[in-house]
Structures are given as structure tokens and as C-alpha cells.
CSV table of C-alpha atoms in Angstrom, one decimal:
chain,number,residue,atom,x,y,z
A,1,UNK,CA,173.6,86.8,-65.1
A,2,UNK,CA,174.6,88.9,-62.1
A,3,UNK,CA,177.9,90.7,-61.3
A,4,UNK,CA,179.5,94.0,-60.4
A,5,UNK,CA,178.7,96.8,-62.9
A,6,UNK,CA,181.9,98.4,-64.3
A,7,UNK,CA,180.4,100.7,-66.9
A,8,UNK,CA,177.0,102.1,-68.0
A,9,UNK,CA,177.4,103.6,-71.5
A,10,UNK,CA,174.0,105.5,-71.7
A,11,UNK,CA,171.7,107.8,-69.9
A,12,UNK,CA,167.9,108.2,-70.0
A,13,UNK,CA,166.8,109.7,-73.3
A,14,UNK,CA,169.8,108.4,-75.3
A,15,UNK,CA,169.0,106.9,-78.7
A,16,UNK,CA,170.7,103.6,-79.3
A,17,UNK,CA,171.2,101.2,-82.2
A,18,UNK,CA,170.7,97.5,-82.1
A,19,UNK,CA,174.0,95.9,-80.9
A,20,UNK,CA,175.2,99.0,-79.0
A,21,UNK,CA,177.0,98.2,-75.7
A,22,UNK,CA,174.9,99.5,-72.9
A,23,UNK,CA,176.2,98.0,-69.6
A,24,UNK,CA,179.4,96.2,-68.9
A,25,UNK,CA,179.8,93.8,-66.0
A,26,UNK,CA,183.1,92.8,-64.3
A,27,UNK,CA,184.7,89.9,-66.3
A,28,UNK,CA,188.0,89.3,-64.4
A,29,UNK,CA,186.9,86.0,-62.9
A,30,UNK,CA,185.1,85.0,-66.1
A,31,UNK,CA,188.2,85.6,-68.2
A,32,UNK,CA,190.2,83.4,-65.9
A,33,UNK,CA,187.7,80.7,-66.4
A,34,UNK,CA,188.0,81.1,-70.2
A,35,UNK,CA,191.8,80.7,-69.9
A,36,UNK,CA,191.5,77.6,-67.7
A,37,UNK,CA,189.0,76.1,-70.1
A,38,UNK,CA,191.2,76.9,-73.1
A,39,UNK,CA,194.2,75.2,-71.4
A,40,UNK,CA,192.2,72.1,-70.6
A,41,UNK,CA,191.0,71.9,-74.2
A,42,UNK,CA,194.5,72.3,-75.6
A,43,UNK,CA,195.8,69.5,-73.3
A,44,UNK,CA,193.0,67.1,-74.3
A,45,UNK,CA,193.5,67.9,-78.0
A,46,UNK,CA,197.2,67.2,-77.7
A,47,UNK,CA,196.7,63.9,-75.9
A,48,UNK,CA,194.2,62.8,-78.6
A,49,UNK,CA,196.6,63.8,-81.4
A,50,UNK,CA,199.5,61.9,-79.8
A,51,UNK,CA,197.3,58.8,-79.3
A,52,UNK,CA,196.0,58.9,-82.9
A,53,UNK,CA,199.6,59.3,-84.2
A,54,UNK,CA,200.7,56.1,-82.4
A,55,UNK,CA,203.2,55.4,-79.7
A,56,UNK,CA,206.7,56.8,-80.3
A,57,UNK,CA,209.8,54.6,-80.2
A,58,UNK,CA,211.1,56.2,-77.1
A,59,UNK,CA,207.8,55.3,-75.3
A,60,UNK,CA,208.4,51.7,-76.4
A,61,UNK,CA,211.9,51.8,-75.0
A,62,UNK,CA,210.8,53.3,-71.8
A,63,UNK,CA,208.1,50.6,-71.4
A,64,UNK,CA,210.6,47.9,-72.2
A,65,UNK,CA,213.0,49.3,-69.6
A,66,UNK,CA,210.3,49.3,-67.0
A,67,UNK,CA,209.6,45.6,-67.7
A,68,UNK,CA,213.3,44.7,-67.2
A,69,UNK,CA,213.4,46.8,-64.0
A,70,UNK,CA,210.3,45.0,-62.7
A,71,UNK,CA,211.8,41.6,-63.6
A,72,UNK,CA,214.9,42.5,-61.7
A,73,UNK,CA,212.9,43.6,-58.7
A,74,UNK,CA,210.9,40.3,-58.8
A,75,UNK,CA,214.2,38.3,-58.9
A,76,UNK,CA,215.6,40.3,-56.0
A,77,UNK,CA,212.3,39.8,-54.1
A,78,UNK,CA,212.4,36.1,-54.7
A,79,UNK,CA,216.0,35.9,-53.4
A,80,UNK,CA,214.9,37.9,-50.4
A,81,UNK,CA,212.1,35.4,-49.8
A,82,UNK,CA,214.4,32.4,-50.1
A,83,UNK,CA,216.9,34.0,-47.6
A,84,UNK,CA,214.2,35.0,-45.2
A,85,UNK,CA,212.6,31.5,-45.5
A,86,UNK,CA,215.9,29.8,-44.6
A,87,UNK,CA,216.4,32.1,-41.6
A,88,UNK,CA,212.9,31.6,-40.5
A,89,UNK,CA,213.1,27.8,-40.8
A,90,UNK,CA,216.3,27.7,-38.8
A,91,UNK,CA,215.1,30.0,-36.0
A,92,UNK,CA,211.7,28.2,-35.9
A,93,UNK,CA,213.4,24.9,-35.4
A,94,UNK,CA,215.5,26.3,-32.5
A,95,UNK,CA,212.5,27.9,-31.0
A,96,UNK,CA,210.5,24.6,-31.0
A,97,UNK,CA,213.5,22.8,-29.3
A,98,UNK,CA,213.8,25.6,-26.7
A,99,UNK,CA,210.1,25.3,-25.8
A,100,UNK,CA,210.5,21.6,-25.3
A,101,UNK,CA,213.6,22.0,-23.1
A,102,UNK,CA,211.9,24.8,-21.2
A,103,UNK,CA,208.9,22.5,-20.5
A,104,UNK,CA,211.4,19.9,-19.2
A,105,UNK,CA,213.2,22.5,-17.1
A,106,UNK,CA,216.4,22.4,-19.1
A,107,UNK,CA,216.1,26.0,-20.4
A,108,UNK,CA,215.7,29.1,-18.3
A,109,UNK,CA,212.9,31.6,-18.9
A,110,UNK,CA,215.4,34.3,-20.0
A,111,UNK,CA,216.9,32.0,-22.6
A,112,UNK,CA,213.4,31.1,-23.9
A,113,UNK,CA,212.4,34.8,-24.1
A,114,UNK,CA,215.5,35.6,-26.2
A,115,UNK,CA,214.9,32.7,-28.5
A,116,UNK,CA,211.2,33.8,-28.8
A,117,UNK,CA,212.3,37.3,-29.8
A,118,UNK,CA,214.6,35.9,-32.5
A,119,UNK,CA,211.8,33.8,-33.8
A,120,UNK,CA,209.3,36.7,-34.0
A,121,UNK,CA,211.9,38.8,-35.9
A,122,UNK,CA,212.6,36.0,-38.3
A,123,UNK,CA,208.9,35.5,-38.9
A,124,UNK,CA,208.3,39.2,-39.5
A,125,UNK,CA,211.2,39.3,-41.9
A,126,UNK,CA,209.8,36.4,-43.8
A,127,UNK,CA,206.3,37.9,-44.0
A,128,UNK,CA,207.8,41.2,-45.2
A,129,UNK,CA,209.8,39.4,-47.9
A,130,UNK,CA,206.7,37.6,-49.1
A,131,UNK,CA,204.8,40.9,-49.2
A,132,UNK,CA,207.6,42.6,-51.2
A,133,UNK,CA,207.6,39.7,-53.6
A,134,UNK,CA,203.8,40.2,-54.2
A,135,UNK,CA,204.4,43.9,-54.8
A,136,UNK,CA,207.2,43.2,-57.3
A,137,UNK,CA,205.0,40.7,-59.1
A,138,UNK,CA,202.2,43.2,-59.4
A,139,UNK,CA,204.6,45.9,-60.7
A,140,UNK,CA,205.9,43.4,-63.3
A,141,UNK,CA,202.3,42.6,-64.5
A,142,UNK,CA,201.6,46.3,-64.8
A,143,UNK,CA,204.8,47.0,-66.7
A,144,UNK,CA,204.1,44.0,-69.1
A,145,UNK,CA,200.6,45.3,-69.7
A,146,UNK,CA,201.8,48.8,-70.5
A,147,UNK,CA,204.4,47.5,-72.9
A,148,UNK,CA,201.8,45.4,-74.6
A,149,UNK,CA,199.5,48.4,-75.0
A,150,UNK,CA,202.4,50.5,-76.3
A,151,UNK,CA,203.2,47.9,-78.9
A,152,UNK,CA,199.5,47.5,-80.0
A,153,UNK,CA,198.7,51.2,-80.0
A,154,UNK,CA,195.5,52.8,-78.6
A,155,UNK,CA,192.3,50.8,-78.7
A,156,UNK,CA,189.2,52.2,-80.4
A,157,UNK,CA,187.6,52.5,-76.9
A,158,UNK,CA,190.5,54.6,-75.7
A,159,UNK,CA,190.2,56.9,-78.8
A,160,UNK,CA,186.5,57.4,-78.2
A,161,UNK,CA,187.1,58.3,-74.6
A,162,UNK,CA,189.7,60.8,-75.6
A,163,UNK,CA,187.4,62.3,-78.2
A,164,UNK,CA,184.6,62.6,-75.7
A,165,UNK,CA,187.0,64.4,-73.3
A,166,UNK,CA,187.9,66.9,-76.1
A,167,UNK,CA,184.2,67.5,-76.7
A,168,UNK,CA,183.5,68.1,-73.0
A,169,UNK,CA,186.4,70.5,-72.8
A,170,UNK,CA,185.2,72.4,-75.8
A,171,UNK,CA,181.7,72.7,-74.3
A,172,UNK,CA,183.3,74.0,-71.1
A,173,UNK,CA,185.2,76.6,-73.1
A,174,UNK,CA,182.0,77.6,-75.0
A,175,UNK,CA,180.2,78.1,-71.7
A,176,UNK,CA,183.0,80.3,-70.3
A,177,UNK,CA,183.1,82.4,-73.5
A,178,UNK,CA,179.4,82.9,-73.5
A,179,UNK,CA,179.5,84.0,-69.9
A,180,UNK,CA,182.0,86.7,-70.8
A,181,UNK,CA,179.8,87.7,-73.8
A,182,UNK,CA,176.7,87.9,-71.7
A,183,UNK,CA,178.5,90.1,-69.2
A,184,UNK,CA,178.1,92.9,-71.7
A,185,UNK,CA,174.5,94.0,-72.1
A,186,UNK,CA,173.8,95.2,-75.7
A,187,UNK,CA,170.8,96.9,-77.1
A,188,UNK,CA,168.3,94.4,-78.6
A,189,UNK,CA,166.6,96.9,-80.8
A,190,UNK,CA,166.9,100.5,-82.2
A,191,UNK,CA,165.2,102.7,-79.7
A,192,UNK,CA,165.4,105.2,-76.8
A,193,UNK,CA,166.5,104.6,-73.2
A,194,UNK,CA,163.5,105.5,-71.1
A,195,UNK,CA,164.7,104.2,-67.7
A,196,UNK,CA,168.1,103.5,-66.2
A,197,UNK,CA,167.9,101.4,-63.0
A,198,UNK,CA,171.6,100.9,-62.2
A,199,UNK,CA,174.9,102.8,-61.7
A,200,UNK,CA,178.6,101.9,-61.9
A,201,UNK,CA,179.8,100.0,-58.9
A,202,UNK,CA,176.4,98.5,-58.0
A,203,UNK,CA,175.7,94.8,-58.2
A,204,UNK,CA,173.5,93.6,-61.0
A,205,UNK,CA,171.1,90.9,-59.8
A,206,UNK,CA,170.3,88.0,-62.2
A,207,UNK,CA,166.9,88.7,-63.9
A,208,UNK,CA,166.6,92.2,-62.6
A,209,UNK,CA,166.1,95.0,-65.2
A,210,UNK,CA,169.1,97.2,-65.8
A,211,UNK,CA,167.8,99.5,-68.5
A,212,UNK,CA,164.5,99.9,-70.4
A,213,UNK,CA,164.7,100.6,-74.1
A,214,UNK,CA,161.7,101.2,-76.3
A,215,UNK,CA,161.4,101.6,-80.1
A,216,UNK,CA,159.2,104.6,-81.0
A,217,UNK,CA,159.9,104.7,-84.8
A,218,UNK,CA,156.6,102.9,-85.1
A,219,UNK,CA,153.9,103.0,-82.5
A,220,UNK,CA,150.8,101.0,-82.0
A,221,UNK,CA,147.4,102.6,-81.5
A,222,UNK,CA,144.5,100.6,-80.1
A,223,UNK,CA,140.9,101.8,-80.3
A,224,UNK,CA,137.5,100.4,-79.5
A,225,UNK,CA,135.1,100.3,-82.5
A,226,UNK,CA,131.3,100.1,-82.2
A,227,UNK,CA,129.6,97.0,-83.6
A,228,UNK,CA,127.9,98.9,-86.3
A,229,UNK,CA,131.3,100.0,-87.8
A,230,UNK,CA,133.5,97.0,-87.3
A,231,UNK,CA,132.4,95.2,-90.5
A,232,UNK,CA,133.6,98.1,-92.6
A,233,UNK,CA,137.1,98.0,-91.1
A,234,UNK,CA,139.6,95.7,-92.8
A,235,UNK,CA,143.1,94.6,-91.9
A,236,UNK,CA,145.6,96.4,-94.1
A,237,UNK,CA,143.4,99.5,-94.6
A,238,UNK,CA,144.4,103.0,-93.5
A,239,UNK,CA,143.1,105.1,-90.6
A,240,UNK,CA,143.7,108.7,-89.7
A,241,UNK,CA,145.0,109.2,-86.2
A,242,UNK,CA,144.7,112.5,-84.3
A,243,UNK,CA,146.1,113.3,-80.9
A,244,UNK,CA,144.7,116.1,-78.7
A,245,UNK,CA,148.1,117.0,-77.4
A,246,UNK,CA,149.3,117.6,-81.0
A,247,UNK,CA,146.6,119.9,-82.4
A,248,UNK,CA,146.4,120.4,-86.2
A,249,UNK,CA,148.5,117.3,-87.1
A,250,UNK,CA,147.3,114.0,-88.3
A,251,UNK,CA,149.1,110.6,-88.7
A,252,UNK,CA,148.3,107.8,-91.1
A,253,UNK,CA,148.1,104.4,-89.6
A,254,UNK,CA,147.7,100.9,-91.1
A,255,UNK,CA,145.2,98.5,-89.5
A,256,UNK,CA,147.1,95.4,-88.3
A,257,UNK,CA,144.4,93.7,-86.2
A,258,UNK,CA,140.6,93.6,-86.1
A,259,UNK,CA,139.3,91.5,-83.2
A,260,UNK,CA,136.6,89.0,-84.1
A,261,UNK,CA,135.4,89.1,-80.5
A,262,UNK,CA,133.8,92.0,-78.8
A,263,UNK,CA,134.6,93.4,-75.4
A,264,UNK,CA,131.7,92.2,-73.3
A,265,UNK,CA,131.9,95.3,-71.0
A,266,UNK,CA,130.9,97.7,-73.7
A,267,UNK,CA,130.1,95.6,-76.8
A,268,UNK,CA,132.9,97.2,-78.8
A,269,UNK,CA,135.7,95.5,-80.9
A,270,UNK,CA,139.4,96.2,-80.3
A,271,UNK,CA,141.2,97.4,-83.5
A,272,UNK,CA,145.0,98.0,-83.7
A,273,UNK,CA,146.9,100.2,-86.0
A,274,UNK,CA,150.6,100.7,-86.7
A,275,UNK,CA,151.7,104.4,-87.1
A,276,UNK,CA,155.0,105.6,-88.4
A,277,UNK,CA,156.7,108.0,-85.9
A,278,UNK,CA,160.1,108.9,-87.3
A,279,UNK,CA,160.3,112.3,-85.5
A,280,UNK,CA,159.1,110.8,-82.2
A,281,UNK,CA,156.1,113.2,-81.9
A,282,UNK,CA,153.9,110.4,-80.6
A,283,UNK,CA,154.4,109.3,-77.1
A,284,UNK,CA,153.5,106.0,-75.4
A,285,UNK,CA,150.3,106.3,-73.4
A,286,UNK,CA,148.9,109.3,-75.2
A,287,UNK,CA,145.1,109.5,-76.0
A,288,UNK,CA,144.3,109.3,-79.7
A,289,UNK,CA,141.3,109.3,-82.0
A,290,UNK,CA,141.1,107.3,-85.2
A,291,UNK,CA,138.9,108.0,-88.2
A,292,UNK,CA,138.1,105.1,-90.6
A,293,UNK,CA,136.8,106.3,-93.9
A,294,UNK,CA,136.0,109.7,-92.5
A,295,UNK,CA,134.3,108.6,-89.3
A,296,UNK,CA,136.1,108.9,-86.0
A,297,UNK,CA,136.1,105.9,-83.7
A,298,UNK,CA,135.4,108.2,-80.8
A,299,UNK,CA,132.8,110.5,-82.4
A,300,UNK,CA,129.7,108.3,-82.4
A,301,UNK,CA,127.1,109.1,-79.8
A,302,UNK,CA,125.0,106.5,-78.0
A,303,UNK,CA,121.5,106.9,-76.9
A,304,UNK,CA,119.1,104.7,-74.9
A,305,UNK,CA,116.3,103.1,-76.9
A,306,UNK,CA,113.9,104.1,-74.1
A,307,UNK,CA,114.3,107.8,-75.4
A,308,UNK,CA,113.1,106.9,-78.9
A,309,UNK,CA,109.5,107.1,-80.2
A,310,UNK,CA,108.2,106.5,-83.7
A,311,UNK,CA,106.6,109.7,-85.1
A,312,UNK,CA,105.3,109.9,-88.7
A,313,UNK,CA,107.4,106.8,-89.5
A,314,UNK,CA,110.6,108.4,-88.1
A,315,UNK,CA,112.7,107.7,-85.0
A,316,UNK,CA,112.4,110.7,-82.8
A,317,UNK,CA,113.7,111.8,-79.4
A,318,UNK,CA,112.8,114.9,-77.4
A,319,UNK,CA,115.7,117.1,-76.6
A,320,UNK,CA,115.6,119.1,-73.5
A,321,UNK,CA,116.4,122.9,-73.8
A,322,UNK,CA,116.0,124.6,-70.4
A,323,UNK,CA,112.6,123.4,-69.2
A,324,UNK,CA,111.1,122.8,-72.6
A,325,UNK,CA,111.5,120.0,-75.1
A,326,UNK,CA,111.8,119.9,-78.9
A,327,UNK,CA,111.5,116.8,-81.1
A,328,UNK,CA,114.6,115.7,-83.1
A,329,UNK,CA,114.5,113.1,-85.8
A,330,UNK,CA,117.4,110.7,-85.7
A,331,UNK,CA,119.0,107.8,-87.6
A,332,UNK,CA,120.5,104.9,-85.7
A,333,UNK,CA,122.7,101.9,-85.8
A,334,UNK,CA,122.1,99.0,-83.5
A,335,UNK,CA,124.4,98.5,-80.6
A,336,UNK,CA,122.6,96.2,-78.1
A,337,UNK,CA,119.2,95.6,-76.7
A,338,UNK,CA,119.2,98.8,-74.7
A,339,UNK,CA,121.3,101.3,-76.7
A,340,UNK,CA,121.8,102.4,-80.3
A,341,UNK,CA,124.4,104.5,-82.1
A,342,UNK,CA,123.5,107.8,-83.7
A,343,UNK,CA,124.6,108.1,-87.3
A,344,UNK,CA,124.6,111.0,-89.8
A,345,UNK,CA,124.6,114.6,-88.7
A,346,UNK,CA,122.1,114.4,-85.8
A,347,UNK,CA,121.1,117.6,-84.1
A,348,UNK,CA,122.4,116.1,-80.8
A,349,UNK,CA,125.7,116.8,-79.2
A,350,UNK,CA,127.6,115.2,-76.3
A,351,UNK,CA,126.0,116.1,-72.9
A,352,UNK,CA,122.6,116.9,-74.5
A,353,UNK,CA,119.7,115.7,-72.4
A,354,UNK,CA,116.8,113.7,-73.8
A,355,UNK,CA,113.5,112.6,-72.3
A,356,UNK,CA,113.2,108.9,-71.4
A,357,UNK,CA,109.9,107.1,-72.1
A,358,UNK,CA,108.3,110.3,-73.6
A,359,UNK,CA,105.0,108.6,-74.6
A,360,UNK,CA,102.6,109.8,-77.3
A,361,UNK,CA,101.3,113.0,-75.6
A,362,UNK,CA,104.6,115.0,-75.4
A,363,UNK,CA,104.6,117.9,-78.0
A,364,UNK,CA,107.1,120.4,-79.3
A,365,UNK,CA,107.7,123.2,-76.7
A,366,UNK,CA,106.1,121.3,-73.9
A,367,UNK,CA,107.5,122.2,-70.5
A,368,UNK,CA,109.0,119.4,-68.4
A,369,UNK,CA,110.7,119.1,-65.1
A,370,UNK,CA,114.2,117.6,-65.4
A,371,UNK,CA,115.2,115.2,-62.7
């Protein structure tokens, strides 16, 4: 979630424990939402409890009183209708006579207008009385229904609705409380803060990283192992790790993964080890070498098959020294159709040059021109 940052408890390089508070976001609005949700839940729980306990006697008395009041209002409205009806009938009769006399010329226009006005008032009064009677009857029906419900108690459907309302209010409270909890960012693991991306007063954007914490108590080392060695490497076995930036020190690692599939780019197999690093000497991204059973995963030399000839039953290459060549017997492990790995203590070192396609006529000490 996003929000204004009110506190950042750590700096880069700080060691933290799982559960430590790292960043605090503003929770004023969130706390108000919690209070509102709690109040809503309390009210719903109280309403359910009252309903389950049954209607109190004073509620019955109040409902009965409302029925009596509604009955009185109906009687009063009925009397009003009767009175208005009598007035309307009388005025209506006079109005009809006046119209007839007016048509015969026995009543003036002013007299007819006055009688017409009285008629319209009487009709409006009667209509209003009828409407008031309808309203009084409706209020009486509602009061009777409320009294009946009070006498019978809450129905099962009513209780289910109230319970559902309590559950909904509880869910709202849980959401509000979780929002407050999530406003505090805690350390998910033991580790070291390697990057701080925010400061107090800034706005944290939802999904944006605030801090980066890494665990260096154990590190993972990944190496590429030649095809000729991979079958000898087993998960759970040990390997010796050396790092050029830490001369004279070795680390013991445990093999956790041996890939069954080779990297098609170089025909090697990824192998992963876990190495204990309690003092933090090993750093992420450092270059490392791993020896399995005394052989380093980075120490094997490769040589093209085109440089090898068979001489006296042995695999031989011609090593270039200056402008002369000397035969060197070698032992190999297969890599692919074009290259092999050297094994044993071959008299070849990295960056040595050998002759490609030497043929059968090349001899020890022969001079050649290197291209």
C-alpha cells in the first residue's frame, strides 16, 4: 500500500532481524477507519443480542400504545371525512341549483362565481379528508404489524440477516486493522540492508521498493561443470570454494543442485552450492572457483581436436615455443565433436599455442611460422 512515510528505522549496511520494523507509514486516517469499523461492529452485535434475547415488555407497551394512537387517528379521520362529506354534499346541491338558475337568468354571474368558489373549497376539503383517512389507515396497519412482530419475536430470517450483518462488519474491521498493520514494513528475513530508496516525508507508492534486504549468512555459488566431470558430482556432496579477492582462504560448500540439462552455448552443466558465510566475507557477485574431489571447475583446459595426432599409440599435440615446435603427449576427456578437455598434469598451460592440423611430417624442433 502507499502513503506518507513517517519513519525509516534503518540505514544502508544495517543488520536486521526478521520482524524488525523498518519503515512506518502514516496511519492517522487508517486508525480512524478502524475506530469506525469497530463502532459499526459493536452496534450490530448489540442489535443481534437484543433480538436473540427477545422483545422487552416496554417495547410491547410502546407498540400497543402506537396501535391505540393509530386507531384514534383513524376514528378522527373518519369523523373528518363524514363532516367534509356532509359539507360537500350540501354545497354541491346548492351549486347545481345555482347553475340551473344562472342558465335561466335568475342568478347573476357574481353570485354563481361565489357559489362555485364555495363548491371548490368544499370538494378540496373532502378530498383532503379522504386522503388523511387513507394515511391514518396505513399507519394503523403498520402499528398493528409492528405489535404482532413484537409479540411473536424475531423470525429466523431476521436473525440470519442480523448475523450476516455482524459478519460483514467484522470483515470490515479486519480489513481496516490489516491496513494499519501493513502500514508498517517489517523485515521478512534476517539480513543486511543493501539499498534504501526512500526518506521520511516522501510518499511511498504502492508496489514500489522501499528497502532492499539480503541474507548473506548463506550464499549460493553457481559454476559450469564440463560434461566429463558432471557424472562424478552428486547432490549433497561437498565442494571447496576459493575466491580470488580472498587469497589464502577456502570455503566449504554443499552441492544443492546438479542440472540434468547442459547449457547449449558451451556444453557445460550448471551446478549450485550453498556456502556458509557467518562473517560476511563472501559478497554477492564475486567470482569464485569450485573444486570437486580435488579438481577445480575452472582449471580444465580445452583443446581443439584438429590439433591432435596419434603418434606411437598416444594422443599428441605440437606445442609452439618461439618459432619451433615440440611434441607433447596428452590425455583427454570428450567434450563435443570439435573439442576435448585435457586431463592429468599435461605440459600445457593456459595461453600456450599448438599447431592445428600438424600432419605426419612435423618433427620435434621443426621451425614453423605462427599466424
